[in-house]
Coordinates of N, CA and C in Angstrom, one line a residue:
D637 N 72.1 59.3 10.5 CA 70.9 59.5 9.8 C 70.8 58.5 8.6
A638 N 69.7 58.7 7.8 CA 69.4 57.8 6.7 C 70.5 58.0 5.6
S639 N 70.9 59.2 5.3 CA 71.8 59.4 4.3 C 73.2 58.8 4.6
S640 N 73.6 59.0 5.9 CA 74.9 58.4 6.3 C 74.9 56.9 6.2
Y641 N 73.7 56.3 6.6 CA 73.6 54.9 6.5 C 73.7 54.4 5.1
A642 N 73.0 55.1 4.2 CA 73.0 54.7 2.8 C 74.4 54.6 2.2
I643 N 75.2 55.7 2.5 CA 76.5 55.7 2.0 C 77.4 54.7 2.6
I644 N 77.4 54.6 3.9 CA 78.2 53.6 4.6 C 77.8 52.1 4.2
N645 N 76.6 51.9 4.1 CA 76.1 50.6 3.7 C 76.6 50.2 2.3
A646 N 76.5 51.1 1.4 CA 77.0 50.9 0.0 C 78.5 50.6 0.0
M647 N 79.2 51.3 0.8 CA 80.7 51.1 0.9 C 81.0 49.7 1.5
I648 N 80.2 49.3 2.5 CA 80.4 48.0 3.2 C 80.1 46.9 2.2
I649 N 79.0 47.0 1.5 CA 78.6 46.0 0.5 C 79.7 45.9 -0.6
G650 N 80.1 47.1 -1.1 CA 81.1 47.1 -2.2 C 82.4 46.6 -1.9
V651 N 82.9 47.0 -0.7 CA 84.3 46.7 -0.3 C 84.3 45.3 0.4
C652 N 83.6 45.2 1.5 CA 83.6 44.0 2.3 C 83.0 42.8 1.6
G653 N 81.9 43.0 0.9 CA 81.3 41.9 0.1 C 82.2 41.4 -0.9
V654 N 82.8 42.3 -1.7 CA 83.8 41.8 -2.8 C 85.0 41.2 -2.2
A655 N 85.5 41.8 -1.1 CA 86.7 41.2 -0.5 C 86.4 39.8 0.1
S656 N 85.3 39.6 0.7 CA 84.9 38.3 1.2 C 84.8 37.3 0.1
G657 N 84.2 37.7 -1.0 CA 84.1 36.7 -2.1 C 85.4 36.3 -2.7
M658 N 86.3 37.3 -2.8 CA 87.7 37.0 -3.4 C 88.5 36.2 -2.4
I659 N 88.5 36.6 -1.1 CA 89.3 35.9 -0.1 C 88.8 34.5 0.1
G660 N 87.4 34.3 0.1 CA 86.8 33.0 0.3 C 87.2 32.1 -0.8
G661 N 87.1 32.6 -2.0 CA 87.5 31.7 -3.2 C 89.0 31.3 -3.1
W662 N 89.8 32.3 -2.8 CA 91.3 32.0 -2.7 C 91.6 30.9 -1.6
V663 N 91.0 31.1 -0.4 CA 91.3 30.2 0.7 C 90.7 28.8 0.3
S664 N 89.5 28.8 -0.3 CA 89.0 27.5 -0.7 C 89.8 26.7 -1.7
D665 N 90.5 27.5 -2.6 CA 91.4 26.8 -3.6 C 92.6 26.2 -2.8
R666 N 93.1 27.0 -1.9 CA 94.3 26.5 -1.1 C 93.9 25.2 -0.3
L667 N 92.7 25.2 0.3 CA 92.3 24.0 1.1 C 92.0 22.8 0.1
A668 N 91.5 23.1 -1.0 CA 91.3 22.0 -2.0 C 92.6 21.4 -2.5
E669 N 93.6 22.3 -2.7 CA 94.9 21.9 -3.2 C 95.6 21.1 -2.1
K670 N 95.5 21.5 -0.8 CA 96.1 20.8 0.3 C 95.4 19.4 0.5
S671 N 94.1 19.4 0.3 CA 93.3 18.1 0.5 C 93.7 17.1 -0.6
A672 N 94.0 17.6 -1.8 CA 94.3 16.7 -2.9 C 95.7 16.1 -2.8
S673 N 96.6 16.9 -2.2 CA 98.0 16.5 -2.1 C 98.4 15.8 -0.8
S674 N 97.5 15.8 0.2 CA 97.8 15.2 1.5 C 97.2 13.8 1.6
T675 N 97.9 12.9 2.2 CA 97.4 11.6 2.5 C 96.8 11.4 3.8
T676 N 96.9 12.4 4.7 CA 96.3 12.4 6.0 C 95.0 13.1 6.2
M677 N 94.6 13.8 5.2 CA 93.3 14.5 5.3 C 92.1 13.6 5.3
L678 N 91.1 13.9 6.1 CA 90.0 13.0 6.2 C 88.9 13.4 5.2
W679 N 89.2 14.4 4.3 CA 88.2 14.9 3.4 C 88.8 15.1 2.0
D680 N 88.0 15.2 1.0 CA 88.4 15.4 -0.4 C 88.5 16.9 -0.7
E681 N 88.7 17.2 -2.0 CA 88.8 18.6 -2.4 C 87.5 19.4 -2.2
S682 N 86.4 18.8 -2.5 CA 85.1 19.4 -2.4 C 84.8 19.8 -1.0
T683 N 85.1 18.8 -0.1 CA 84.8 19.1 1.4 C 85.7 20.2 1.9
G684 N 87.0 20.2 1.4 CA 87.9 21.3 1.8 C 87.4 22.7 1.4
R685 N 86.8 22.7 0.2 CA 86.2 24.0 -0.3 C 85.0 24.4 0.6
L686 N 84.2 23.4 0.9 CA 82.9 23.7 1.6 C 83.2 24.1 3.1
L687 N 84.4 23.9 3.6 CA 84.7 24.4 4.9 C 84.5 25.9 5.0
I688 N 84.8 26.6 4.0 CA 84.8 28.1 4.0 C 83.3 28.5 4.2
P689 N 82.4 28.1 3.4 CA 81.0 28.6 3.6 C 80.4 28.1 4.9
I690 N 80.8 26.9 5.4 CA 80.3 26.4 6.6 C 80.7 27.3 7.8
F691 N 82.0 27.6 7.9 CA 82.4 28.5 9.0 C 81.9 29.9 8.8
G692 N 81.8 30.3 7.5 CA 81.3 31.7 7.3 C 79.8 31.8 7.7
A693 N 79.0 30.8 7.4 CA 77.6 30.9 7.8 C 77.4 30.9 9.3
F694 N 78.1 30.0 10.0 CA 78.0 29.9 11.4 C 78.6 31.1 12.2
L695 N 79.7 31.6 11.7 CA 80.2 32.8 12.3 C 79.3 34.0 12.1
A696 N 78.6 34.0 11.0 CA 77.7 35.2 10.7 C 76.6 35.3 11.7
I697 N 76.2 34.2 12.4 CA 75.1 34.3 13.3 C 75.4 35.2 14.5
P698 N 76.5 35.0 15.3 CA 76.7 35.9 16.4 C 77.1 37.3 16.0
I699 N 77.8 37.4 14.8 CA 78.1 38.7 14.3 C 76.9 39.5 14.0
W700 N 75.9 38.9 13.3 CA 74.7 39.5 13.0 C 73.9 39.9 14.3
H701 N 74.0 39.1 15.3 CA 73.3 39.4 16.5 C 73.9 40.7 17.1
M702 N 75.3 40.8 17.1 CA 75.9 42.0 17.6 C 75.5 43.2 16.8
T703 N 75.3 43.0 15.5 CA 74.9 44.1 14.6 C 73.5 44.7 15.1
M704 N 72.6 43.7 15.3 CA 71.2 44.1 15.6 C 71.1 44.7 17.1
N705 N 72.1 44.4 17.9 CA 72.0 44.8 19.3 C 73.1 45.8 19.7
A706 N 73.7 46.4 18.7 CA 74.7 47.5 18.9 C 74.0 48.7 19.5
T707 N 74.7 49.3 20.4 CA 74.2 50.5 21.1 C 74.5 51.8 20.4
T708 N 75.4 51.8 19.4 CA 75.7 53.0 18.7 C 75.7 52.7 17.2
F709 N 75.5 53.8 16.4 CA 75.5 53.6 15.0 C 76.8 53.1 14.5
E710 N 77.9 53.6 15.0 CA 79.2 53.2 14.5 C 79.4 51.7 14.8
G711 N 79.0 51.3 16.0 CA 79.2 49.9 16.4 C 78.4 49.0 15.5
A712 N 77.2 49.4 15.1 CA 76.3 48.6 14.2 C 77.0 48.5 12.8
M713 N 77.5 49.6 12.3 CA 78.2 49.5 11.0 C 79.4 48.7 11.0
F714 N 80.2 48.7 12.1 CA 81.4 47.9 12.3 C 81.0 46.4 12.2
W715 N 80.0 46.0 13.0 CA 79.6 44.6 13.0 C 79.0 44.2 11.7
L716 N 78.3 45.2 11.0 CA 77.7 44.9 9.7 C 78.8 44.6 8.7
A717 N 79.9 45.4 8.8 CA 81.1 45.1 7.9 C 81.7 43.8 8.2
M718 N 81.8 43.4 9.4 CA 82.4 42.1 9.8 C 81.5 41.0 9.3
K719 N 80.1 41.2 9.4 CA 79.2 40.2 8.9 C 79.4 39.9 7.4
Y720 N 79.5 41.0 6.6 CA 79.8 40.8 5.2 C 81.1 40.1 4.9
L721 N 82.1 40.4 5.7 CA 83.4 39.7 5.5 C 83.3 38.2 5.7
V722 N 82.5 37.8 6.6 CA 82.5 36.3 6.9 C 81.4 35.6 6.1
A723 N 80.3 36.3 5.8 CA 79.1 35.7 5.3 C 79.1 35.6 3.8
E724 N 79.8 36.5 3.1 CA 79.8 36.5 1.6 C 80.9 35.7 0.9
C725 N 81.5 34.8 1.7 CA 82.6 34.0 1.2 C 82.1 32.7 0.5
W726 N 80.8 32.4 0.5 CA 80.3 31.2 0.1 C 80.2 31.0 -1.4
F727 N 80.1 32.0 -2.1 CA 79.7 31.9 -3.5 C 80.8 31.2 -4.4
G728 N 82.0 31.6 -4.3 CA 83.1 30.9 -5.1 C 83.2 29.4 -4.8
P729 N 83.3 29.0 -3.5 CA 83.4 27.6 -3.2 C 82.2 26.8 -3.6
A730 N 81.0 27.4 -3.5 CA 79.8 26.7 -3.8 C 79.7 26.4 -5.3
V731 N 80.1 27.4 -6.1 CA 80.1 27.2 -7.6 C 81.1 26.3 -8.0
A732 N 82.3 26.3 -7.4 CA 83.4 25.4 -7.7 C 83.0 23.9 -7.5
V733 N 82.4 23.7 -6.3 CA 81.9 22.3 -6.0 C 80.8 21.9 -6.9
L734 N 79.9 22.8 -7.2 CA 78.8 22.5 -8.2 C 79.3 22.1 -9.5
Q735 N 80.4 22.7 -10.0 CA 80.9 22.4 -11.3 C 81.8 21.1 -11.3
S736 N 82.4 20.8 -10.1 CA 83.3 19.7 -10.1 C 82.6 18.4 -9.7
D737 N 81.5 18.5 -8.9 CA 80.9 17.2 -8.4 C 79.7 16.8 -9.2
V738 N 79.0 17.7 -9.8 CA 77.8 17.3 -10.6 C 78.2 16.8 -11.9
P739 N 77.7 15.6 -12.3 CA 78.0 15.0 -13.6 C 77.6 16.0 -14.7
S740 N 78.3 16.0 -15.8 CA 78.1 16.9 -16.9 C 76.7 16.9 -17.5
K741 N 76.1 15.7 -17.5 CA 74.8 15.5 -18.1 C 73.7 16.2 -17.2
Y742 N 74.0 16.5 -15.9 CA 73.1 17.2 -15.1 C 73.5 18.6 -14.8
G743 N 74.5 19.1 -15.5 CA 75.1 20.4 -15.2 C 74.1 21.5 -15.4
G744 N 73.3 21.4 -16.5 CA 72.3 22.5 -16.7 C 71.2 22.5 -15.7
T745 N 70.7 21.3 -15.3 CA 69.7 21.3 -14.3 C 70.2 21.8 -12.9
A746 N 71.4 21.4 -12.6 CA 72.0 21.8 -11.3 C 72.2 23.3 -11.3
Q747 N 72.7 23.9 -12.4 CA 72.9 25.3 -12.4 C 71.5 26.1 -12.4
G748 N 70.5 25.5 -13.0 CA 69.2 26.1 -13.0 C 68.6 26.1 -11.6
M749 N 68.8 25.0 -10.9 CA 68.3 25.0 -9.5 C 69.1 25.9 -8.6
F750 N 70.4 26.0 -8.8 CA 71.2 27.0 -8.1 C 70.7 28.4 -8.3
T751 N 70.4 28.8 -9.5 CA 69.9 30.1 -9.8 C 68.5 30.3 -9.2
L752 N 67.7 29.3 -9.3 CA 66.3 29.4 -8.7 C 66.4 29.6 -7.2
T753 N 67.3 28.9 -6.5 CA 67.4 29.1 -5.1 C 67.8 30.5 -4.8
G754 N 68.8 31.1 -5.6 CA 69.2 32.5 -5.3 C 68.0 33.4 -5.6
A755 N 67.2 33.1 -6.6 CA 66.0 34.0 -6.8 C 65.0 33.9 -5.7
M756 N 64.8 32.7 -5.1 CA 63.9 32.6 -4.0 C 64.5 33.4 -2.8
G757 N 65.8 33.4 -2.6 CA 66.4 34.2 -1.5 C 66.1 35.7 -1.7
N758 N 65.9 36.1 -2.9 CA 65.7 37.6 -3.2 C 64.4 38.0 -2.7
I759 N 63.4 37.1 -2.5 CA 62.1 37.5 -2.0 C 62.1 37.6 -0.5
A760 N 63.2 37.3 0.2 CA 63.3 37.4 1.6 C 62.9 38.7 2.2
P761 N 63.5 39.9 1.6 CA 63.1 41.2 2.1 C 61.6 41.4 2.1
S762 N 60.9 40.9 1.0 CA 59.5 41.1 1.0 C 58.8 40.3 2.1
V763 N 59.2 39.1 2.3 CA 58.7 38.3 3.4 C 58.9 38.9 4.7
M764 N 60.1 39.5 4.9 CA 60.3 40.2 6.2 C 59.4 41.4 6.3
G765 N 59.2 42.1 5.2 CA 58.2 43.3 5.3 C 56.8 42.9 5.7
V766 N 56.4 41.8 5.1 CA 55.0 41.3 5.5 C 55.0 40.8 6.9
L767 N 56.0 40.2 7.4 CA 56.1 39.7 8.8 C 56.1 40.9 9.7
F768 N 56.8 41.9 9.3 CA 56.9 43.1 10.2 C 55.6 43.8 10.3
C769 N 54.9 43.9 9.2 CA 53.5 44.5 9.2 C 52.6 43.7 10.1
W770 N 52.7 42.3 10.1 CA 51.9 41.5 10.9 C 52.3 41.8 12.4
T771 N 53.6 42.0 12.6 CA 54.0 42.3 14.0 C 53.4 43.6 14.5
M772 N 53.3 44.6 13.6 CA 52.7 45.9 14.0 C 51.2 45.9 14.1
D773 N 50.6 45.0 13.4 CA 49.1 44.9 13.4 C 48.6 44.0 14.5
E774 N 48.1 44.6 15.6 CA 47.7 43.8 16.7 C 46.6 42.8 16.4
S775 N 45.7 43.1 15.4 CA 44.6 42.2 15.0 C 45.1 41.0 14.3
A776 N 46.3 41.0 13.7 CA 46.9 39.8 13.0 C 47.7 38.9 13.9
R777 N 47.9 39.3 15.1 CA 48.8 38.5 16.0 C 48.0 37.3 16.5
G778 N 48.7 36.1 16.5 CA 48.1 34.9 17.1 C 47.1 34.1 16.3
D779 N 46.8 34.6 15.1 CA 45.9 33.8 14.3 C 46.4 32.5 13.7
N780 N 47.7 32.5 13.4 CA 48.4 31.4 12.9 C 49.9 31.3 13.3
I781 N 50.7 30.5 12.7 CA 52.1 30.4 13.1 C 52.8 31.7 12.9
V782 N 52.6 32.4 11.8 CA 53.2 33.7 11.6 C 52.7 34.7 12.6
G783 N 51.4 34.7 12.8 CA 50.9 35.6 13.8 C 51.4 35.4 15.2
M784 N 51.6 34.1 15.6 CA 52.2 33.8 16.9 C 53.6 34.3 17.0
I785 N 54.4 34.2 15.9 CA 55.8 34.7 15.9 C 55.7 36.2 16.0
A786 N 54.8 36.9 15.3 CA 54.7 38.3 15.4 C 54.3 38.7 16.8
E787 N 53.4 38.0 17.5 CA 53.0 38.3 18.8 C 54.2 38.2 19.8
N788 N 55.0 37.1 19.6 CA 56.1 36.9 20.5 C 57.2 38.0 20.4
V789 N 57.4 38.4 19.1 CA 58.3 39.5 18.8 C 57.8 40.8 19.5
A790 N 56.5 41.1 19.3 CA 56.0 42.3 19.9 C 56.1 42.4 21.4
V791 N 55.8 41.2 22.0 CA 55.9 41.1 23.5 C 57.4 41.3 23.9
A792 N 58.3 40.7 23.2 CA 59.7 40.8 23.6 C 60.2 42.2 23.4
A793 N 59.7 42.9 22.4 CA 60.1 44.3 22.1 C 59.4 45.3 23.0
G794 N 58.4 44.9 23.7 CA 57.7 45.9 24.6 C 57.0 46.9 23.8
G795 N 56.6 46.6 22.6 CA 55.8 47.5 21.8 C 56.6 48.6 21.1
N796 N 57.9 48.6 21.2 CA 58.8 49.6 20.6 C 59.0 49.1 19.1
E797 N 58.7 50.0 18.2 CA 58.7 49.6 16.8 C 60.2 49.3 16.3
Q798 N 61.1 50.1 16.7 CA 62.5 49.8 16.3 C 63.0 48.5 16.9
I799 N 62.7 48.3 18.2 CA 63.2 47.1 18.8 C 62.5 45.9 18.1
M800 N 61.2 46.0 17.7 CA 60.5 45.0 17.0 C 61.2 44.6 15.8
L801 N 61.6 45.6 15.0 CA 62.3 45.3 13.7 C 63.6 44.7 14.0
A802 N 64.4 45.2 14.9 CA 65.7 44.6 15.2 C 65.6 43.2 15.7
T803 N 64.6 42.9 16.6 CA 64.4 41.5 17.1 C 64.0 40.6 15.9
L804 N 63.1 41.1 15.1 CA 62.6 40.2 13.9 C 63.8 39.9 13.0
L805 N 64.6 40.9 12.7 CA 65.7 40.7 11.8 C 66.7 39.8 12.4
D806 N 67.0 40.0 13.7 CA 68.0 39.2 14.4 C 67.6 37.7 14.4
G807 N 66.3 37.4 14.7 CA 65.9 36.0 14.7 C 65.8 35.4 13.3
V808 N 65.1 36.0 12.4 CA 64.9 35.4 11.1 C 66.2 35.2 10.3
V809 N 67.0 36.3 10.3 CA 68.3 36.2 9.5 C 69.2 35.2 10.2
G810 N 69.2 35.2 11.5 CA 70.1 34.2 12.3 C 69.7 32.8 11.9
W811 N 68.4 32.5 11.9 CA 67.9 31.2 11.6 C 68.2 30.8 10.1
A812 N 68.2 31.8 9.3 CA 68.5 31.6 7.8 C 70.0 31.2 7.7
Y813 N 70.9 31.9 8.4 CA 72.3 31.5 8.4 C 72.5 30.1 9.0
L814 N 71.8 29.8 10.0 CA 71.9 28.4 10.6 C 71.5 27.4 9.6
L815 N 70.4 27.6 8.9 CA 69.9 26.7 7.9 C 70.9 26.6 6.7
S816 N 71.5 27.7 6.3 CA 72.5 27.7 5.3 C 73.7 26.9 5.7
G817 N 74.2 27.1 6.9 CA 75.4 26.4 7.3 C 75.1 24.9 7.4
T818 N 73.9 24.5 7.9 CA 73.6 23.1 8.0 C 73.5 22.5 6.6
C819 N 73.0 23.1 5.6 CA 73.0 22.6 4.3 C 74.4 22.4 3.7
F820 N 75.3 23.3 4.0 CA 76.7 23.1 3.6 C 77.3 21.9 4.3
V821 N 77.0 21.7 5.6 CA 77.5 20.6 6.3 C 77.0 19.3 5.7
I822 N 75.8 19.2 5.4 CA 75.2 18.0 4.7 C 75.9 17.7 3.4
S823 N 76.1 18.8 2.6 CA 76.8 18.6 1.4 C 78.2 18.1 1.6
A824 N 78.9 18.6 2.6 CA 80.3 18.2 2.8 C 80.3 16.7 3.3
L825 N 79.4 16.3 4.2 CA 79.3 15.0 4.6 C 79.0 14.0 3.4
S826 N 78.1 14.5 2.5 CA 77.8 13.7 1.4 C 79.1 13.5 0.5
S827 N 79.9 14.5 0.3 CA 81.1 14.4 -0.5 C 82.1 13.5 0.2
M828 N 82.2 13.5 1.5 CA 83.1 12.6 2.3 C 82.6 11.2 2.1
A829 N 81.3 10.9 2.1 CA 80.8 9.6 2.0 C 81.1 9.0 0.6
D830 N 80.9 9.9 -0.4 CA 81.3 9.5 -1.8 C 82.7 9.1 -1.9
Q831 N 83.6 9.9 -1.2 CA 85.1 9.6 -1.3 C 85.4 8.3 -0.7
T832 N 84.7 8.0 0.5 CA 84.9 6.7 1.1 C 84.5 5.5 0.3
T833 N 83.3 5.7 -0.3 CA 82.8 4.6 -1.2 C 83.7 4.4 -2.4
A834 N 84.2 5.5 -3.0 CA 85.1 5.4 -4.1 C 86.4 4.7 -3.7
G835 N 86.9 5.1 -2.5 CA 88.2 4.4 -2.1 C 88.0 3.0 -1.8
I836 N 86.9 2.5 -1.3 CA 86.7 1.1 -1.0 C 86.6 0.4 -2.4
S837 N 85.9 0.9 -3.3 CA 85.7 0.3 -4.6 C 87.1 0.2 -5.3
H838 N 87.9 1.2 -5.2 CA 89.3 1.2 -5.8 C 90.1 0.1 -5.1
D839 N 90.1 0.0 -3.8 CA 90.8 -1.1 -3.1 C 90.3 -2.5 -3.6
D840 N 89.0 -2.6 -3.7 CA 88.5 -3.9 -4.1 C 89.0 -4.3 -5.5
R841 N 89.0 -3.3 -6.4 CA 89.4 -3.5 -7.8 C 90.9 -3.9 -7.8
E842 N 91.7 -3.2 -7.0 CA 93.1 -3.6 -7.0 C 93.3 -5.0 -6.4
S843 N 92.6 -5.4 -5.4 CA 92.7 -6.7 -4.8 C 92.3 -7.8 -5.9
N844 N 91.2 -7.5 -6.6 CA 90.8 -8.5 -7.6 C 91.8 -8.6 -8.7
E845 N 92.5 -7.5 -9.1 CA 93.5 -7.6 -10.1 C 94.7 -8.4 -9.6
I846 N 95.1 -8.3 -8.4 CA 96.2 -9.1 -7.8 C 95.8 -10.5 -7.8
L847 N 94.6 -10.8 -7.4 CA 94.1 -12.2 -7.3 C 94.1 -12.9 -8.7
V848 N 93.7 -12.1 -9.7 CA 93.7 -12.7 -11.1 C 95.1 -13.0 -11.5
E849 N 96.0 -12.0 -11.3 CA 97.4 -12.2 -11.7 C 98.1 -13.4 -11.0
S850 N 97.7 -13.6 -9.7 CA 98.3 -14.8 -8.9 C 97.8 -16.1 -9.5
K851 N 96.6 -16.1 -10.0 CA 96.0 -17.3 -10.5 C 96.6 -17.7 -11.8
E852 N 97.3 -16.8 -12.4 CA 97.9 -17.1 -13.7 C 99.3 -17.8 -13.6
L853 N 99.8 -17.9 -12.3 CA 101.1 -18.5 -12.0 C 100.8 -19.9 -11.4
I854 N 101.2 -21.0 -11.9 CA 101.1 -22.3 -11.3 C 102.4 -23.1 -11.6
R855 N 102.6 -24.2 -10.9 CA 103.7 -25.0 -11.0 C 103.3 -26.3 -11.8
I856 N 104.0 -26.6 -12.9 CA 103.5 -27.7 -13.7 C 104.5 -28.9 -13.6
P857 N 104.0 -30.1 -13.2 CA 104.8 -31.3 -13.3 C 105.0 -31.8 -14.7
V858 N 106.3 -32.0 -15.1 CA 106.6 -32.3 -16.5 C 107.0 -33.8 -16.7
R859 N 107.6 -34.5 -15.6 CA 107.9 -35.9 -15.8 C 108.1 -36.5 -14.4
V860 N 108.0 -37.8 -14.4 CA 108.1 -38.6 -13.2 C 109.3 -39.5 -13.3
T861 N 110.3 -39.5 -12.4 CA 111.5 -40.3 -12.5 C 111.8 -40.8 -11.1
D862 N 111.8 -42.2 -11.0 CA 112.1 -42.8 -9.7 C 111.2 -42.3 -8.6
N863 N 109.9 -42.2 -8.9 CA 108.9 -41.8 -8.0 C 109.1 -40.4 -7.4
K864 N 110.0 -39.6 -8.1 CA 110.3 -38.2 -7.7 C 109.8 -37.3 -8.9
R865 N 109.1 -36.3 -8.5 CA 108.7 -35.4 -9.5 C 109.7 -34.3 -9.7
S866 N 109.9 -33.9 -10.9 CA 110.8 -32.8 -11.2 C 109.9 -31.7 -11.8
Y867 N 110.1 -30.5 -11.3 CA 109.2 -29.4 -11.7 C 110.0 -28.4 -12.5
M868 N 109.3 -27.8 -13.4 CA 109.8 -26.6 -14.1 C 109.6 -25.4 -13.3
D869 N 110.3 -24.3 -13.7 CA 110.1 -23.1 -13.0 C 108.7 -22.6 -13.3
D870 N 108.2 -21.7 -12.5 CA 106.9 -21.1 -12.6 C 106.7 -20.6 -14.0
K871 N 105.6 -20.9 -14.7 CA 105.3 -20.4 -16.0 C 103.9 -19.9 -16.1
H872 N 103.7 -19.0 -17.0 CA 102.4 -18.4 -17.3 C 101.6 -19.4 -18.2
L873 N 100.4 -19.7 -17.9 CA 99.6 -20.5 -18.7 C 99.3 -19.7 -20.0

C-alpha cells in the first residue's frame, strides 16, 4: 500500500542513493589514479572518472524498465533499489571533472551552470504530471507533439490508468538516462581529444628543443696545413 511504499522508498533513497554516491566516487578515484600512472591507457584521469556515470546511466535504462514492468510490489522495490545503486554514482565524478578540467577563471560560471542544470532537472516531476494529465484527457490528445505522445501512451496502455503512468514513466525516464549517458560520453571524448592535442604539442616542443641544441654544435676549421684541414673537437658557439 501507499504507507509501505513511502517507508521502503525512503529507505532505498537513503541507503542505496548514498551508497551509490560513495562507491561511485571511490571507484572513479581509483580509475583516475590508474589512468594517471599507466602508460597503456587510452584515456586520461578525467575520462577514467567519467566511465562511472557513463555506465551508470546506460545500466539504469534496463533496470528502470524492469522496475516499471515488475509484476509484484516486492519485485518493483528490488529493481528500484538496483536503479538507485547504479544511477546515483554520477555526482562525485562529475564534480571532480568539473573542478579539474575547467580553468579557474571560468570556475564560477561552470559551477553556476551545473547548479542551474540540476534545478532544471527538479522540474521534471511537474512536467511528468502535466504530461500524464494530457494522457488522461482525451480532448488534449493529438493536438501537438505532446498530445501525440499522450495518445500513443494511452493506446499502448489500453486505457488503463496505472499502465498509462507506468508506460509514461518508463519511456520518459529511460530517454532521460539515455540523454544523460550520451552527454557523459561526449564529455569523455572531448577530454580524450584534449589529451591527444596536448601530447602532440608536448612532442613537438621536445623535438624543437632537440633541434635547437643540435644546431649549437658545429665543427670549426682552425688552420690549413699542406692542403689538409685539422679540426678541433666539437665546441659550443
